[in-house]
Amino acid sequence: MADPVLMLDAVTKSFGTTVVTEVIKGVSLRIERGEFTALVGPSGSGKSTLLNILGLLDRPTSGRVAIVGEETTTLDDAGLTRLRGRSIGFVFQFHHLLPGLTVAENVMMPMIAERGRTSKEMHPRAVRLLERVGIAAKADARPAELSGGQQQRVAIARALALDPPLVLADEPTGNLDTKTADQIFEVLREFNRELGVAFLIVTHDPRLAARCDRTLTLVDGRIVSDVRIAAT
Amino acid sequence: MPISWFLALRFFREGRMQSVLIVVGVSVGVAVMVFLSALIDGLQTSLVRQTLGTQAHIVVRPPDEVARPMLTPDDGSRVAVHVERSAQRVRSIDGWQRALRTLATMPEITDASPTVSGPAVALRGNASKAVMLQGVEPDRFARIYPIRERMVQGTFAPVGTTCVIGRELAQDLGVSLGDKLRLASVGGVSDVYTIGGIFDLGNREVNRRWVVVSTRSAQTLLDLVGGVSSIDLRVREIFSAEATAAAVTARTGLVAESWMQTNAQLLVALRSQASSSGMIQFFVILAVAMGIASVLVVSVVQKGKEIGILRAMGTSRRSVLAVFLIQGAMVGLIGSVLGTAFGAGLGALFAGLVRNADGTPTFPIVVGLPLVARSAAIALGTGVLSAALPARAASKLDPAVAIRNG
Ligand SMILES: Nc1ncnc2c1ncn2[C@@H]1O[C@H](COP(=O)(O)OP(=O)(O)OP(=O)(O)O)[C@@H](O)[C@H]1O
Ligand SMILES: [Mg+2]
């Protein structure tokens, strides 16, 4: 059997030096290739903290994290950065596009980071991705000229720039109205179906969670339920 | 294009107002530096040139005659109690031709002009003036002093019974080109000379006192047949004249006095000018460095979130570091190019405004390649160095924290 895209083993995370608060209290988890998973839970339960650890943006206090079979505990910062760039796409609640770059350049950013330099074929590749999310016409616009939904589409195109096996999304629709949120959710779902990309989506919206294959519930730093819905 | 250059250029363009302001700041700093350096260099060059226009770089003379008190051999008590310096008789350099040959072998010395000089009186009708006879070989003399370019009337050809005098002396005596003049030495020898040329060496005292004649004439008048009283030297490197003079003394046993010794005060002035200009430059560099650093520090704080996102997207720490170093270097380089142009323009403007009565610039302001290269290097170095701290801070940002705090 192939390696899961993500495997956590007894991961904990504490903050603070004088007053230590344990935010993640022992999470073990596997996410298989192509899984479309929702992560839900009350505010402050540690969802974003957990996502940062999965995304290799932060190191766990204890426990192990493996991405596509690669153990990360022993990697240095440069190693983590390389693995992160290659294997994980991010979509944040706020689009977090770089305002000084055009839309296409924003989508090119992970490619540029991976190569260490710009190159000619990156722009057409970015435009093709923008076509998939339906806003190729805005390729040369600045992010500030787009609507919230459009910005989030660009962010999704950027997350998928390097065909990562896993995309982590922290409340990707949290900032959008219901109709736009549904559309964005559909875009994610399409990438999942067509390219087999695994998604882990943090959401407060039970309607959207219900449309995922699997729902993880985090309460007070522990996974209290893990429900798989049979594919319809 | 490497990722760091790509991002540095985009950030630079994005923060347009900031970028323009800091570049203008650096330019002004560099302009001040370039202008001031050029100004002070020009001032010094012109001062030195003016001074050396009427002075040989080194003058070689016979050793002083030591006046010894006479002692009685048995008890050591003095016979002559009051000792006078020996009389101001014009003395010849012993073996001056040998000395001249020795000097010719010294690579530092480019020209040597044996001179027979001594006091005399110039007479014309009722007027008489104390003057300084300069008996010279015209061609050698002209290589030491810029006299050929400084002739106001006639030519510089002090041969036979032709003499060349200064403008002030001509006025004092009421003589002009072609007039006759009687020159009489202190020893009572005298002869009549024709004025073949009138010079203006730019120094009143020299114009009033010097009477240039042939070596032979001076030797006759001063009763110094076959001898010369001093040798004027020109050296390759004027600021090493002192050392060269010491070498001359060591090689010939003669007294050699450099212009640096006779103009000690001027040298002190030049040195303090140079050091004050150094100090101004230091503070300009400091101000430029702080300007660049503060703009970049603000930019790192403003861009904290974006840096976090870039890191999340696989951008390495080293690339982030390079982005800000490059920005510092760009600001430094653009600033130095604009600043040098601006400083050179200021210099040209200034040189145009401050002119002598005859319309020539008072002093030359030359913005030379070494000066340009030096200020460019300083600006570039300052840019990179002042960017180092903010760049390090940027590369150390924790992406998780940066994104959350955004
Ligand atoms: N860097 C940190 N230092 C100290 N405490 C932190 C840090 N990061 C998170 N926390 C704490 O950990 C807890 C969980 O935070 P987290 O952001 O993971 O919750 P969340 O589930 O994402 O909440 P929300 O649904 O509101 O986004 C909070 O109490 C928060 O204050
Ligand atoms: Mg959160």
PDB file of N, CA and C in Angstrom, chain A residues 29 31 35-41 47 185 189 199-218 223-230:
ATOM      1  N   LEU A  29      -3.045  10.523  13.389  1.00  0.00           N
ATOM      2  CA  LEU A  29      -3.949  10.743  12.262  1.00  0.00           C
ATOM      3  C   LEU A  29      -3.284  10.287  10.971  1.00  0.00           C
ATOM      4  N   ILE A  31      -3.998  10.591   6.712  1.00  0.00           N
ATOM      5  CA  ILE A  31      -4.840  11.051   5.605  1.00  0.00           C
ATOM      6  C   ILE A  31      -4.308  10.405   4.336  1.00  0.00           C
ATOM      7  N   GLU A  35      -8.087  11.950  -0.282  1.00  0.00           N
ATOM      8  CA  GLU A  35      -9.160  12.124   0.694  1.00  0.00           C
ATOM      9  C   GLU A  35      -9.575  13.585   0.789  1.00  0.00           C
ATOM     10  N   PHE A  36     -10.864  13.809   0.975  1.00  0.00           N
ATOM     11  CA  PHE A  36     -11.402  15.167   1.064  1.00  0.00           C
ATOM     12  C   PHE A  36     -11.998  15.305   2.462  1.00  0.00           C
ATOM     13  N   THR A  37     -11.215  15.922   3.376  1.00  0.00           N
ATOM     14  CA  THR A  37     -11.541  15.849   4.793  1.00  0.00           C
ATOM     15  C   THR A  37     -11.854  17.221   5.372  1.00  0.00           C
ATOM     16  N   ALA A  38     -12.855  17.285   6.224  1.00  0.00           N
ATOM     17  CA  ALA A  38     -13.162  18.521   6.953  1.00  0.00           C
ATOM     18  C   ALA A  38     -12.623  18.395   8.370  1.00  0.00           C
ATOM     19  N   LEU A  39     -12.078  19.514   8.885  1.00  0.00           N
ATOM     20  CA  LEU A  39     -11.659  19.562  10.289  1.00  0.00           C
ATOM     21  C   LEU A  39     -12.526  20.607  10.972  1.00  0.00           C
ATOM     22  N   VAL A  40     -13.355  20.156  11.903  1.00  0.00           N
ATOM     23  CA  VAL A  40     -14.259  21.086  12.584  1.00  0.00           C
ATOM     24  C   VAL A  40     -13.956  21.072  14.079  1.00  0.00           C
ATOM     25  N   GLY A  41     -14.566  22.042  14.780  1.00  0.00           N
ATOM     26  CA  GLY A  41     -14.345  22.118  16.216  1.00  0.00           C
ATOM     27  C   GLY A  41     -14.553  23.538  16.678  1.00  0.00           C
ATOM     28  N   LYS A  47      -7.397  24.080  15.970  1.00  0.00           N
ATOM     29  CA  LYS A  47      -7.433  23.677  14.560  1.00  0.00           C
ATOM     30  C   LYS A  47      -6.294  24.330  13.763  1.00  0.00           C
ATOM     31  N   PHE A 185     -16.004  26.212  -2.673  1.00  0.00           N
ATOM     32  CA  PHE A 185     -15.981  24.827  -2.205  1.00  0.00           C
ATOM     33  C   PHE A 185     -16.030  23.873  -3.399  1.00  0.00           C
ATOM     34  N   ARG A 189     -13.442  20.961  -4.640  1.00  0.00           N
ATOM     35  CA  ARG A 189     -13.946  19.607  -4.853  1.00  0.00           C
ATOM     36  C   ARG A 189     -13.555  19.090  -6.244  1.00  0.00           C
ATOM     37  N   PHE A 199      -7.393  16.968   0.374  1.00  0.00           N
ATOM     38  CA  PHE A 199      -7.655  18.260   1.009  1.00  0.00           C
ATOM     39  C   PHE A 199      -7.965  18.060   2.475  1.00  0.00           C
ATOM     40  N   LEU A 200      -7.435  18.981   3.314  1.00  0.00           N
ATOM     41  CA  LEU A 200      -7.865  19.043   4.707  1.00  0.00           C
ATOM     42  C   LEU A 200      -8.356  20.462   4.926  1.00  0.00           C
ATOM     43  N   ILE A 201      -9.674  20.575   5.161  1.00  0.00           N
ATOM     44  CA  ILE A 201     -10.295  21.899   5.179  1.00  0.00           C
ATOM     45  C   ILE A 201     -10.859  22.190   6.563  1.00  0.00           C
ATOM     46  N   VAL A 202     -10.367  23.263   7.189  1.00  0.00           N
ATOM     47  CA  VAL A 202     -10.940  23.704   8.457  1.00  0.00           C
ATOM     48  C   VAL A 202     -12.155  24.561   8.135  1.00  0.00           C
ATOM     49  N   THR A 203     -13.287  24.222   8.753  1.00  0.00           N
ATOM     50  CA  THR A 203     -14.475  25.032   8.487  1.00  0.00           C
ATOM     51  C   THR A 203     -15.389  25.075   9.705  1.00  0.00           C
ATOM     52  N   HIS A 204     -16.125  26.178   9.818  1.00  0.00           N
ATOM     53  CA  HIS A 204     -17.136  26.292  10.872  1.00  0.00           C
ATOM     54  C   HIS A 204     -18.528  26.034  10.318  1.00  0.00           C
ATOM     55  N   ASP A 205     -18.571  25.761   8.989  1.00  0.00           N
ATOM     56  CA  ASP A 205     -19.863  25.652   8.314  1.00  0.00           C
ATOM     57  C   ASP A 205     -20.280  24.179   8.220  1.00  0.00           C
ATOM     58  N   PRO A 206     -21.269  23.753   9.003  1.00  0.00           N
ATOM     59  CA  PRO A 206     -21.661  22.336   9.016  1.00  0.00           C
ATOM     60  C   PRO A 206     -22.171  21.867   7.653  1.00  0.00           C
ATOM     61  N   ARG A 207     -22.745  22.773   6.868  1.00  0.00           N
ATOM     62  CA  ARG A 207     -23.252  22.407   5.540  1.00  0.00           C
ATOM     63  C   ARG A 207     -22.104  21.925   4.659  1.00  0.00           C
ATOM     64  N   LEU A 208     -21.003  22.671   4.730  1.00  0.00           N
ATOM     65  CA  LEU A 208     -19.854  22.311   3.899  1.00  0.00           C
ATOM     66  C   LEU A 208     -19.191  21.050   4.428  1.00  0.00           C
ATOM     67  N   ALA A 209     -19.085  20.948   5.767  1.00  0.00           N
ATOM     68  CA  ALA A 209     -18.471  19.755   6.364  1.00  0.00           C
ATOM     69  C   ALA A 209     -19.220  18.505   5.926  1.00  0.00           C
ATOM     70  N   ALA A 210     -20.536  18.655   5.821  1.00  0.00           N
ATOM     71  CA  ALA A 210     -21.368  17.506   5.454  1.00  0.00           C
ATOM     72  C   ALA A 210     -21.082  17.049   4.030  1.00  0.00           C
ATOM     73  N   ARG A 211     -20.526  17.935   3.217  1.00  0.00           N
ATOM     74  CA  ARG A 211     -20.262  17.566   1.828  1.00  0.00           C
ATOM     75  C   ARG A 211     -18.865  16.983   1.647  1.00  0.00           C
ATOM     76  N   CYS A 212     -18.129  16.786   2.752  1.00  0.00           N
ATOM     77  CA  CYS A 212     -16.803  16.168   2.663  1.00  0.00           C
ATOM     78  C   CYS A 212     -16.915  14.660   2.855  1.00  0.00           C
ATOM     79  N   ASP A 213     -15.814  13.935   2.459  1.00  0.00           N
ATOM     80  CA  ASP A 213     -15.816  12.473   2.592  1.00  0.00           C
ATOM     81  C   ASP A 213     -15.656  12.059   4.039  1.00  0.00           C
ATOM     82  N   ARG A 214     -15.020  12.943   4.799  1.00  0.00           N
ATOM     83  CA  ARG A 214     -14.625  12.554   6.144  1.00  0.00           C
ATOM     84  C   ARG A 214     -14.628  13.803   7.005  1.00  0.00           C
ATOM     85  N   THR A 215     -15.066  13.652   8.256  1.00  0.00           N
ATOM     86  CA  THR A 215     -15.090  14.807   9.150  1.00  0.00           C
ATOM     87  C   THR A 215     -14.348  14.472  10.436  1.00  0.00           C
ATOM     88  N   LEU A 216     -13.310  15.302  10.733  1.00  0.00           N
ATOM     89  CA  LEU A 216     -12.586  15.158  11.990  1.00  0.00           C
ATOM     90  C   LEU A 216     -13.066  16.256  12.920  1.00  0.00           C
ATOM     91  N   THR A 217     -13.332  15.901  14.174  1.00  0.00           N
ATOM     92  CA  THR A 217     -13.757  16.924  15.130  1.00  0.00           C
ATOM     93  C   THR A 217     -12.701  17.058  16.219  1.00  0.00           C
ATOM     94  N   LEU A 218     -12.214  18.302  16.366  1.00  0.00           N
ATOM     95  CA  LEU A 218     -11.178  18.579  17.357  1.00  0.00           C
ATOM     96  C   LEU A 218     -11.819  19.347  18.503  1.00  0.00           C
ATOM     97  N   ILE A 223      -8.730  14.804  19.075  1.00  0.00           N
ATOM     98  CA  ILE A 223      -9.721  14.435  18.066  1.00  0.00           C
ATOM     99  C   ILE A 223     -10.762  13.565  18.751  1.00  0.00           C
ATOM    100  N   VAL A 224     -11.979  14.073  18.813  1.00  0.00           N
ATOM    101  CA  VAL A 224     -13.012  13.351  19.547  1.00  0.00           C
ATOM    102  C   VAL A 224     -13.900  12.532  18.632  1.00  0.00           C
ATOM    103  N   SER A 225     -13.890  12.852  17.319  1.00  0.00           N
ATOM    104  CA  SER A 225     -14.632  11.976  16.425  1.00  0.00           C
ATOM    105  C   SER A 225     -14.034  12.012  15.035  1.00  0.00           C
ATOM    106  N   ASP A 226     -14.133  10.910  14.321  1.00  0.00           N
ATOM    107  CA  ASP A 226     -13.568  10.768  12.984  1.00  0.00           C
ATOM    108  C   ASP A 226     -14.587   9.966  12.189  1.00  0.00           C
ATOM    109  N   VAL A 227     -15.385  10.706  11.366  1.00  0.00           N
ATOM    110  CA  VAL A 227     -16.512  10.051  10.682  1.00  0.00           C
ATOM    111  C   VAL A 227     -16.279  10.032   9.184  1.00  0.00           C
ATOM    112  N   ARG A 228     -16.362   8.844   8.571  1.00  0.00           N
ATOM    113  CA  ARG A 228     -16.265   8.744   7.115  1.00  0.00           C
ATOM    114  C   ARG A 228     -17.643   8.562   6.540  1.00  0.00           C
ATOM    115  N   ILE A 229     -17.954   9.337   5.513  1.00  0.00           N
ATOM    116  CA  ILE A 229     -19.243   9.207   4.852  1.00  0.00           C
ATOM    117  C   ILE A 229     -19.010   8.415   3.576  1.00  0.00           C
ATOM    118  N   ALA A 230     -19.805   7.420   3.373  1.00  0.00           N
ATOM    119  CA  ALA A 230     -19.651   6.617   2.167  1.00  0.00           C
ATOM    120  C   ALA A 230     -19.862   7.495   0.940  1.00  0.00           C
TER     121      ALA A 230
END
